Coordinates of C-alpha atoms in Angstrom, one line a residue:
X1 CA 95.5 131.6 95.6
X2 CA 91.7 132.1 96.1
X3 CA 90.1 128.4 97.5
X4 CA 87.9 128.2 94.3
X5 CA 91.4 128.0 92.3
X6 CA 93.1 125.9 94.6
X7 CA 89.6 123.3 94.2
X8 CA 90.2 123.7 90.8
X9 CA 94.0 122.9 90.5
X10 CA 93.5 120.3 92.3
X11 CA 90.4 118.5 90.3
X12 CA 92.8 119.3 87.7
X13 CA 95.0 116.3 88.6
X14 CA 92.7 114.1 87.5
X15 CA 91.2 115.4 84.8
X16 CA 95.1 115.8 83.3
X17 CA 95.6 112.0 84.0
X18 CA 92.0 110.9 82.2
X19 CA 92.7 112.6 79.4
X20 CA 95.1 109.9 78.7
X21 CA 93.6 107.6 76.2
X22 CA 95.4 104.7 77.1
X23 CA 95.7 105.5 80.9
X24 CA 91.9 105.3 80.7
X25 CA 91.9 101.9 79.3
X26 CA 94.6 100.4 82.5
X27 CA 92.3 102.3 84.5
X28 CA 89.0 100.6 83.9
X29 CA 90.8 96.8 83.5
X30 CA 92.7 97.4 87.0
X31 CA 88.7 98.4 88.4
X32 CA 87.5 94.9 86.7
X33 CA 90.3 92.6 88.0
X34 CA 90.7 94.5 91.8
X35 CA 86.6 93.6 92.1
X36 CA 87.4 90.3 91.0
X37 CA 90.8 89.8 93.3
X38 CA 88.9 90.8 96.4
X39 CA 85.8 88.9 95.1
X40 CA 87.9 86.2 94.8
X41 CA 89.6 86.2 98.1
X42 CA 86.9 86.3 100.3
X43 CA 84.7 83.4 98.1
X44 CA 88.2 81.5 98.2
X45 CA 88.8 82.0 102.2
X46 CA 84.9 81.2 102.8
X47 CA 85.0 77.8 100.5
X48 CA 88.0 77.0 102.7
X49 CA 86.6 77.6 105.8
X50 CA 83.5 75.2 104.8
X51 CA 86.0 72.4 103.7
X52 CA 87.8 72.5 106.1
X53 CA 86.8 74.5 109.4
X54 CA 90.0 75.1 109.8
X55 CA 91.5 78.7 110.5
X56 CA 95.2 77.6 109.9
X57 CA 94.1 76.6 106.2
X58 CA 92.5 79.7 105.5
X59 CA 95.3 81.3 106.4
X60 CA 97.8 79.1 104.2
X61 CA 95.0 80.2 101.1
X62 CA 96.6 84.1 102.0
X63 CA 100.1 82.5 101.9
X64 CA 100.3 80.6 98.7
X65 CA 98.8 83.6 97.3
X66 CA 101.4 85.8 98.7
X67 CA 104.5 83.4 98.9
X68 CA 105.5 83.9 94.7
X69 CA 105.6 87.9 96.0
X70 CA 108.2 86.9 98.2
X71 CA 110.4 84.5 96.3
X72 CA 110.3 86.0 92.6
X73 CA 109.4 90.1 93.1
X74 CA 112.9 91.3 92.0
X75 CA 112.8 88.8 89.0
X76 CA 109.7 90.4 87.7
X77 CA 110.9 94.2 88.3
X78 CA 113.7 92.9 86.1
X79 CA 111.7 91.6 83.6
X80 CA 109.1 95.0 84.0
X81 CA 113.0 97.1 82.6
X82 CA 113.3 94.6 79.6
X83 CA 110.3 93.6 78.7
X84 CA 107.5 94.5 76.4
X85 CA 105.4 95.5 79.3
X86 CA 101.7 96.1 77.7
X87 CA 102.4 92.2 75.8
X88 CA 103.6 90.6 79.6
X89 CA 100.4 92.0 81.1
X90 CA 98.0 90.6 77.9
X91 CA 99.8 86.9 78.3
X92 CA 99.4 87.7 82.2
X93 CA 95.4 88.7 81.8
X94 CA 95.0 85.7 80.1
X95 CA 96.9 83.4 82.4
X96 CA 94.3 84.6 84.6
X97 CA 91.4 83.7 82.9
X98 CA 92.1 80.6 82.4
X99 CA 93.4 79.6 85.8
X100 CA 89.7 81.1 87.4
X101 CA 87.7 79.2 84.3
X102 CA 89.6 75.5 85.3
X103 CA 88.5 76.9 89.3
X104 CA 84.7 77.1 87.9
X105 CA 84.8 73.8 86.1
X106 CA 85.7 72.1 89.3
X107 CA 83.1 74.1 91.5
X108 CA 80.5 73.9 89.0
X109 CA 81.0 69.7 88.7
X110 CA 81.2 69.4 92.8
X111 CA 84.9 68.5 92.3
X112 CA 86.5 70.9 94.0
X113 CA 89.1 70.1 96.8
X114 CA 90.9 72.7 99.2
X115 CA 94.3 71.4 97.2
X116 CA 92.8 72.9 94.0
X117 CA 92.5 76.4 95.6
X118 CA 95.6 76.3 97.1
X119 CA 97.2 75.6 93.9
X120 CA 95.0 78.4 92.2
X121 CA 95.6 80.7 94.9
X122 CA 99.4 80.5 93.8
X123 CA 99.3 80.3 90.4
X124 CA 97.3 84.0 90.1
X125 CA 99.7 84.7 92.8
X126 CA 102.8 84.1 90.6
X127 CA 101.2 85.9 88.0
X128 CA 100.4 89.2 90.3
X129 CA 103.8 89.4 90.7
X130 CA 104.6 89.3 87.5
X131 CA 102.3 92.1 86.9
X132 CA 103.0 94.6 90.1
X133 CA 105.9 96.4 88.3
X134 CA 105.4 95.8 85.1
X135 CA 101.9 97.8 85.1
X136 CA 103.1 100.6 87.5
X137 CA 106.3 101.2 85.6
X138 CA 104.0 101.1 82.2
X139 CA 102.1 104.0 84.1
X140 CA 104.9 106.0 85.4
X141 CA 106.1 106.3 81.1
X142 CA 102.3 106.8 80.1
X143 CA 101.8 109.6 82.4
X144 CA 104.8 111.6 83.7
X145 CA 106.7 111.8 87.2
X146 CA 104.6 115.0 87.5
X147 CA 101.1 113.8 87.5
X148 CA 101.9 110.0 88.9
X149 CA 100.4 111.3 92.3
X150 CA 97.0 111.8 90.5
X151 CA 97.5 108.7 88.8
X152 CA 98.5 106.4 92.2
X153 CA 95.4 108.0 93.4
X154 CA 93.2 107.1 90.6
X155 CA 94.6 103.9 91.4
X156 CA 93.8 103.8 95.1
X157 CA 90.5 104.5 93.7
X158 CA 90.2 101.3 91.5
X159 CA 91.6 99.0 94.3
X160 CA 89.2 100.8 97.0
X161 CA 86.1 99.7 95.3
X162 CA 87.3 96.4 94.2
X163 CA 88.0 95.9 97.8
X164 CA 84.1 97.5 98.7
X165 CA 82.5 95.4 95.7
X166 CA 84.4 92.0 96.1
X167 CA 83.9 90.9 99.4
X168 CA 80.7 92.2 99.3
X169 CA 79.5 90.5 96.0
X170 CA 81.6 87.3 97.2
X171 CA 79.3 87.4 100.6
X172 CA 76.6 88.0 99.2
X173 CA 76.5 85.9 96.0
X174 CA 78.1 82.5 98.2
X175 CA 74.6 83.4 100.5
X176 CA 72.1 84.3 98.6
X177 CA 72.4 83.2 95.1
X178 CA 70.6 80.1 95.7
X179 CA 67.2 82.1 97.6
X180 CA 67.8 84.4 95.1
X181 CA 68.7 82.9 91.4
X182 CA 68.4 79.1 91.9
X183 CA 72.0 78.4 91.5
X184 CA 74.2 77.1 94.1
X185 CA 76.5 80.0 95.7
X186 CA 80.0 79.2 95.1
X187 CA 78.5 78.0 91.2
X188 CA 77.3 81.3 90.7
X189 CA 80.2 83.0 92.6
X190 CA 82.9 81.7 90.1
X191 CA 81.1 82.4 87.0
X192 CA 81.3 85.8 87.9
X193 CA 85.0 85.9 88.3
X194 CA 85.4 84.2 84.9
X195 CA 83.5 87.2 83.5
X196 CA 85.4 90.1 85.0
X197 CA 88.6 88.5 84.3
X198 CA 87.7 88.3 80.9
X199 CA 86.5 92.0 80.5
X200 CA 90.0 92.7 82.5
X201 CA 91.5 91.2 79.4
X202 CA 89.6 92.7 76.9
X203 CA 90.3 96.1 78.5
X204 CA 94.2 95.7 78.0
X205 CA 94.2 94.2 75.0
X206 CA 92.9 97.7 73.8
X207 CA 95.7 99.5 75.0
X208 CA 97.5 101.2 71.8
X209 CA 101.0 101.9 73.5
X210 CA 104.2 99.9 73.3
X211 CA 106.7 101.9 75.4
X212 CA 109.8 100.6 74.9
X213 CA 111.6 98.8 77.4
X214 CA 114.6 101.3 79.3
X215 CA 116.8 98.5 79.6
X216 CA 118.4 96.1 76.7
X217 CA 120.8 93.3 76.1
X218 CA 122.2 90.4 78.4
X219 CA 121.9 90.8 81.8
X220 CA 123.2 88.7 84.5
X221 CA 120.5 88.2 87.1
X222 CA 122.7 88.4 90.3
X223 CA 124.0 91.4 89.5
X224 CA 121.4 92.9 88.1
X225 CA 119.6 92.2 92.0
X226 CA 122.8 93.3 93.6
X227 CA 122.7 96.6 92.1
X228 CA 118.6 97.0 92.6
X229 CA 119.3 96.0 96.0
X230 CA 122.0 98.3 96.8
X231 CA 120.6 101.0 95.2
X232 CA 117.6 100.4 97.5
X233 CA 119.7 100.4 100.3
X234 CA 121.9 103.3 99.8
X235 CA 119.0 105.6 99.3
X236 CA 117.3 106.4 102.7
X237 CA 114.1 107.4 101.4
X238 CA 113.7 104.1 99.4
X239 CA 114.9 102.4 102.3
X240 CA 112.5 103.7 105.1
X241 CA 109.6 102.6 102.6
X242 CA 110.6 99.2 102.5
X243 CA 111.1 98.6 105.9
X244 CA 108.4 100.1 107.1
X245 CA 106.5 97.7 104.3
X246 CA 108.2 94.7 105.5
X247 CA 106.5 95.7 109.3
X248 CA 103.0 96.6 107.7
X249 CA 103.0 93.5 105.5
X250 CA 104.1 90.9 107.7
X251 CA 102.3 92.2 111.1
X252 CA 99.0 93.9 109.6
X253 CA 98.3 93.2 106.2
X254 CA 98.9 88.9 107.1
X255 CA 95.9 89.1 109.5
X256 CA 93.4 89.7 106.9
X257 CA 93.5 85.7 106.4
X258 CA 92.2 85.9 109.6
X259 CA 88.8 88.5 108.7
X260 CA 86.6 85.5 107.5
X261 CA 87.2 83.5 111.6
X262 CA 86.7 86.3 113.2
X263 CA 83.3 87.4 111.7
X264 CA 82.5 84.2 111.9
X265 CA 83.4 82.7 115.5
X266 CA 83.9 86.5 117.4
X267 CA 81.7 88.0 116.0
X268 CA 78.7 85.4 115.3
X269 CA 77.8 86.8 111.2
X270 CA 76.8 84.6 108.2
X271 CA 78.8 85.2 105.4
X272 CA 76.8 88.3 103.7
X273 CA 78.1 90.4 106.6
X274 CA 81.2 88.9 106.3
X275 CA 81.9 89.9 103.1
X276 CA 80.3 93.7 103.8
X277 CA 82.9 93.9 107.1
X278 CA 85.9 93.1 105.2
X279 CA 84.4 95.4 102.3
X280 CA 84.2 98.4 105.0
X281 CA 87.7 99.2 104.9
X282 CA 87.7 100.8 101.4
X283 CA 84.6 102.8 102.4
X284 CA 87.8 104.7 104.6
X285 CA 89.8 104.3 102.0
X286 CA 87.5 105.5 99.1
X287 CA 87.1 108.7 100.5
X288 CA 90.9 109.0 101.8
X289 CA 92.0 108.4 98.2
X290 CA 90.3 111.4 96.6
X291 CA 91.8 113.6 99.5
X292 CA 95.1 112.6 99.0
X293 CA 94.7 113.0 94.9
X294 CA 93.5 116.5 95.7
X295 CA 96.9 116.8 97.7
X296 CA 99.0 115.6 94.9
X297 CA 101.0 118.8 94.2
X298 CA 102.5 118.1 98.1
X299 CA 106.2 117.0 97.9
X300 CA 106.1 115.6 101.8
X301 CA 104.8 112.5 100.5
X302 CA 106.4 110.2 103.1
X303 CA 104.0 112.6 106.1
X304 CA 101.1 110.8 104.3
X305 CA 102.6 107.7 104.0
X306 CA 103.5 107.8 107.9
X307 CA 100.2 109.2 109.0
X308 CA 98.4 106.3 107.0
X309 CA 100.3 103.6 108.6
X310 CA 99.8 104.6 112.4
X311 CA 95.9 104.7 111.7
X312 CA 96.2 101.4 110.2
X313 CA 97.8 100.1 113.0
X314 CA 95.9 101.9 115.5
X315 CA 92.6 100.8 114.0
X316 CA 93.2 97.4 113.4
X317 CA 94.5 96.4 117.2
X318 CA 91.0 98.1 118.3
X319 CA 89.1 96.2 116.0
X320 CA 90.9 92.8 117.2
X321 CA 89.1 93.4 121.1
X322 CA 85.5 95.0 119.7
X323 CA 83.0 92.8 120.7
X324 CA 79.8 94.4 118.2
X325 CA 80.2 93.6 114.7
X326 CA 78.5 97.8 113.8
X327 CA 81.9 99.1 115.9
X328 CA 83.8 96.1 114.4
X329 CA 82.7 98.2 111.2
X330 CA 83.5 101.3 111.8
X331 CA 87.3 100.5 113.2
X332 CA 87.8 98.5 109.8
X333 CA 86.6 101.8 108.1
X334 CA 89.3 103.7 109.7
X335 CA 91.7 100.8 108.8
X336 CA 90.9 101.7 105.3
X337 CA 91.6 105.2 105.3
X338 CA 94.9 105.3 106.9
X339 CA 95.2 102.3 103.8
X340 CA 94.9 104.8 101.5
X341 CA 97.7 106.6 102.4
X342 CA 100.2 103.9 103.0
X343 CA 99.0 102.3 99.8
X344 CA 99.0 105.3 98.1
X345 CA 102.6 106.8 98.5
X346 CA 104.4 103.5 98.9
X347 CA 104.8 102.7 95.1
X348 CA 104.8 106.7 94.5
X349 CA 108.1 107.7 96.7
X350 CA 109.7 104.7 95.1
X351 CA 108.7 105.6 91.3
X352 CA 109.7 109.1 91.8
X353 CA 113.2 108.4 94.5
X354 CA 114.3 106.0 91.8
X355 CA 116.7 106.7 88.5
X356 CA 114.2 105.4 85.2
X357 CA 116.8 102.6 85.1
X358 CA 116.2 100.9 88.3
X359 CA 112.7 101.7 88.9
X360 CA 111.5 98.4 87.7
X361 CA 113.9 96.7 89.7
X362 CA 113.0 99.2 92.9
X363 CA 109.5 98.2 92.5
X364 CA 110.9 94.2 92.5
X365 CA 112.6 95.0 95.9
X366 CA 109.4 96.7 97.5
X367 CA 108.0 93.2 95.8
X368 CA 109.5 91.0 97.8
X369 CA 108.9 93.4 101.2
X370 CA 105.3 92.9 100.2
X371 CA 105.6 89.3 100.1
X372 CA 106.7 89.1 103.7
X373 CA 103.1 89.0 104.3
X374 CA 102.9 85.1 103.5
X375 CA 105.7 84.5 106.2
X376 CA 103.5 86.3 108.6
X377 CA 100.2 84.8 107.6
X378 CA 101.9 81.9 108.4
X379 CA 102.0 83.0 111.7
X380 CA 99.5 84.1 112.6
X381 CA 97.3 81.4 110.8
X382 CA 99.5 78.9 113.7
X383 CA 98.3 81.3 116.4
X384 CA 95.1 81.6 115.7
X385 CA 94.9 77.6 116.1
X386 CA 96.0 77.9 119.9
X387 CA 94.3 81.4 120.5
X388 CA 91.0 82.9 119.4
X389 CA 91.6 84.0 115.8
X390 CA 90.7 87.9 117.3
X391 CA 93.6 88.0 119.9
X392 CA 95.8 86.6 117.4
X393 CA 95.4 89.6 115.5
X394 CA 95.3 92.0 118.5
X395 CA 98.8 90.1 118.9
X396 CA 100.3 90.8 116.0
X397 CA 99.4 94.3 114.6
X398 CA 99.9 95.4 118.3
X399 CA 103.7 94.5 117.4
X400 CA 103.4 95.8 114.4
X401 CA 102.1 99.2 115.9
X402 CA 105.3 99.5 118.7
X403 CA 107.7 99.1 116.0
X404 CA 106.4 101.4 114.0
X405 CA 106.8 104.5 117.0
X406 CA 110.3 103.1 117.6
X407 CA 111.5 103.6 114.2
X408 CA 109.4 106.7 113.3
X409 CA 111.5 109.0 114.5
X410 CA 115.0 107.7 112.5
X411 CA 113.4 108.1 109.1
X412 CA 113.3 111.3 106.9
X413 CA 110.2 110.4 105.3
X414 CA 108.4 112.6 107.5
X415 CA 111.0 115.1 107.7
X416 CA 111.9 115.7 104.4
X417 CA 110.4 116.3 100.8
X418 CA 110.5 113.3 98.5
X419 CA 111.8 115.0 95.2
X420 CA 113.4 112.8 91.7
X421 CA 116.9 111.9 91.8
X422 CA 118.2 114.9 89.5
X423 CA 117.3 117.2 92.1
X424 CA 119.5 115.9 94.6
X425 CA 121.1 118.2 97.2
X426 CA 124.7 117.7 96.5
X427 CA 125.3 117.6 100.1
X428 CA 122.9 114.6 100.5
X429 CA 123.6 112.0 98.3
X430 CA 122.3 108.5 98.3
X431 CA 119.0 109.9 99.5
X432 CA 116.5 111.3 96.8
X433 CA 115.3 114.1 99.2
X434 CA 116.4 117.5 98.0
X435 CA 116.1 120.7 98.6
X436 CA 112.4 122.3 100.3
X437 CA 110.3 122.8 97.2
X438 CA 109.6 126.6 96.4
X439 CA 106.2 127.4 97.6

């Protein structure tokens, strides 16, 4: 194959996913409401900060938000296999809305206290998790095991510039808007979530399918999570990804509470560059994302999902000891595009390991591994309120970085092809890596 045909089958990825009416439709709303999630943390975390001056607090913002991940993740994967999953995510949108409108009533009539966005902060965090599998198992039936590569990496897309645009709007808007527009910051801030929330909604709402759900009938919860959980277990592939999850969420992904003190009290910027530093990362991952879409015919999905975690790692414990905020940039950069591989492939090897009946529940399990971030936020956030915020973060993704070369080498994500369940090798069962595809 000529490289002009190989450019071409690989543009074709996308195209084949965008041709998808209502694929189109998730794509755009999940564009809105990532811009207005990232927006949201950093105007939260900054609001915080000026209430309270108080690193430990900012970091409790990140846990409450993360905390209903950790507790209720496996609830809503079962919930993503029975329900009607395009009418859970319009009652979600608009559970949304009105939790960021009550936010701007209080900011807009000087009433806000740090209680208030600690309550907001897990409210939309309950109703995230309610979303996670729900939405992704709702793409998986609109789009096929075959092209959910392109589609994850359409995805990637969506949640890179949401995390580009929202911290930097959020920075920006909280410093500016009042030299610029007349209107205090965190006023004008808010307003702007209310509205992209609300086009989020509108975006769903014009959805036209109702895939049915693959499961029906009584359940019992318990053993409904038994079986998710053993399944999980049992299959080494699916397995690998969440542990390796639990490591990045707990030890890397918790010190992003931490972004706002460092730029701050390390690193000596006002909140504008603030909100552009923690934006840098999806410059990295921006560009990473459309590689890895390009790369989507690859069955050695777990060698991107590897790769992306040690530059992660690796980038994130130089950036903790960088005393210049352009290098502080640049590292965060890289942070982003070994993001887009970890982010990437995690849900993907799970969709495609899984049987259709258990995906939902799959995705619950890699839920709660996700929500291990609040316990380490936790952490960290107490660290950072003995140490400078910086070497608390050096600290932890430093861990998080030796574990990850200790376990490498006893997982087969990098060793093996991550292929669905029905083309098991009948001499490796429980894993859902078969046979070398033909090339």
């Amino acid at each position: 194959m000529s490289p002009a045909d190989t450019s071409q089958r690989k543009s074709d990825a996308f195209r084949a996913v965008l041709r998808i009416r209502d694929f189109r439709y998730l794509w755009a709303a999940a564009g809105v409401d990532n811009v207005g999630r990232w927006m949201e943390a950093v105007v939260m975390g900054l609001l915080v900060l000026e209430l309270t001056d108080s690193p430990f607090q900012v970091a409790l913002l990140f846990v409450f938000r993360w905390a209903p991940m950790l507790l209720l993740a496996l609830l809503s994967g079962m919930l993503a296999d029975r329900a009607n999953r395009w009418l859970l995510m319009v009652v979600i949108r608009t559970s949304i809305w009105a939790v960021i409108g009550i936010l701007t009533i209080l900011v807009a009539t000087a009433g806000i206290q740090p209680w208030h966005l600690f309550l907001g902060s897990l409210l939309l965090g309950l109703l995230y998790v309610l979303e996670f599998p729900s939405r992704r198992s709702f793409i998986y039936e609109l789009v096929g095991g075959r092209r959910i590569v392109g589609a994850m990496s359409l995805e990637t897309i969506t949640v890179t510039i949401g995390r580009f645009l929202g911290p930097f709007l959020g920075g920006f808007i909280v410093q500016y808007a009042e030299e610029i527009i007349r209107y205090d910051g965190y006023k004008s801030a808010f307003a702007l979530l209310a509205i992209l929330y609300g086009l989020a909604w509108l975006l769903t709402l014009l959805v036209k399918s109702r895939i049915p759900a693959r499961s029906s009938g009584a359940f019992n919860f318990w053993a409904t999570a038994a079986t998710g959980i053993r399944y999980a277990w049992s299959n080494r592939i699916i397995r690998s990804v969440l542990g390796f999850t639990m490591i990045m969420n707990a030890l890397a992904f918790s010190v992003e509470s931490l972004f706002p003190v460092v730029a701050r009290d390390h690193l000596g910027v006002g909140e504008g560059l603030t909100g552009l530093l923690i934006a840098s990362q999806s410059i990295g991952t921006f560009v990473a994302a459309i590689g890895i879409g390009f790369f989507s015919g690859s069955s050695y999905h777990g060698r991107i999902f590897c790769v992306g975690l040690f530059i992660q790692l690796v980038s994130l414990v130089l950036f903790a000891f960088s005393p210049w905020y352009p290098l502080s940039f640049i590292l965060l950069l890289c942070a982003g595009i070994g993001s887009a591989g970890f982010g990437t492939m995690q849900s993907t090897i799970i969709m495609i390991a899984a049987t259709p009946e258990v995906r939902g529940v799959s995705l619950g399990v890699l839920g709660h591994c996700i929500g291990v971030s609040a316990a380490g936020a936790v952490v960290v956030g107490q660290l950072a309120e003995h140490v400078d915020a910086n070497l608390a973060v050096g600290m932890s993704t430093g861990l998080g970085l030796f574990l990850l070369v200790t376990l490498l080498p006893l997982s087969p994500l990098v060793r093996r092809p991550i292929t669905p369940p029905d083309e098991l090798d009948a001499n490796d069962e429980g894993t859902s890596s078969a046979r070398p595809a033909a090339t």
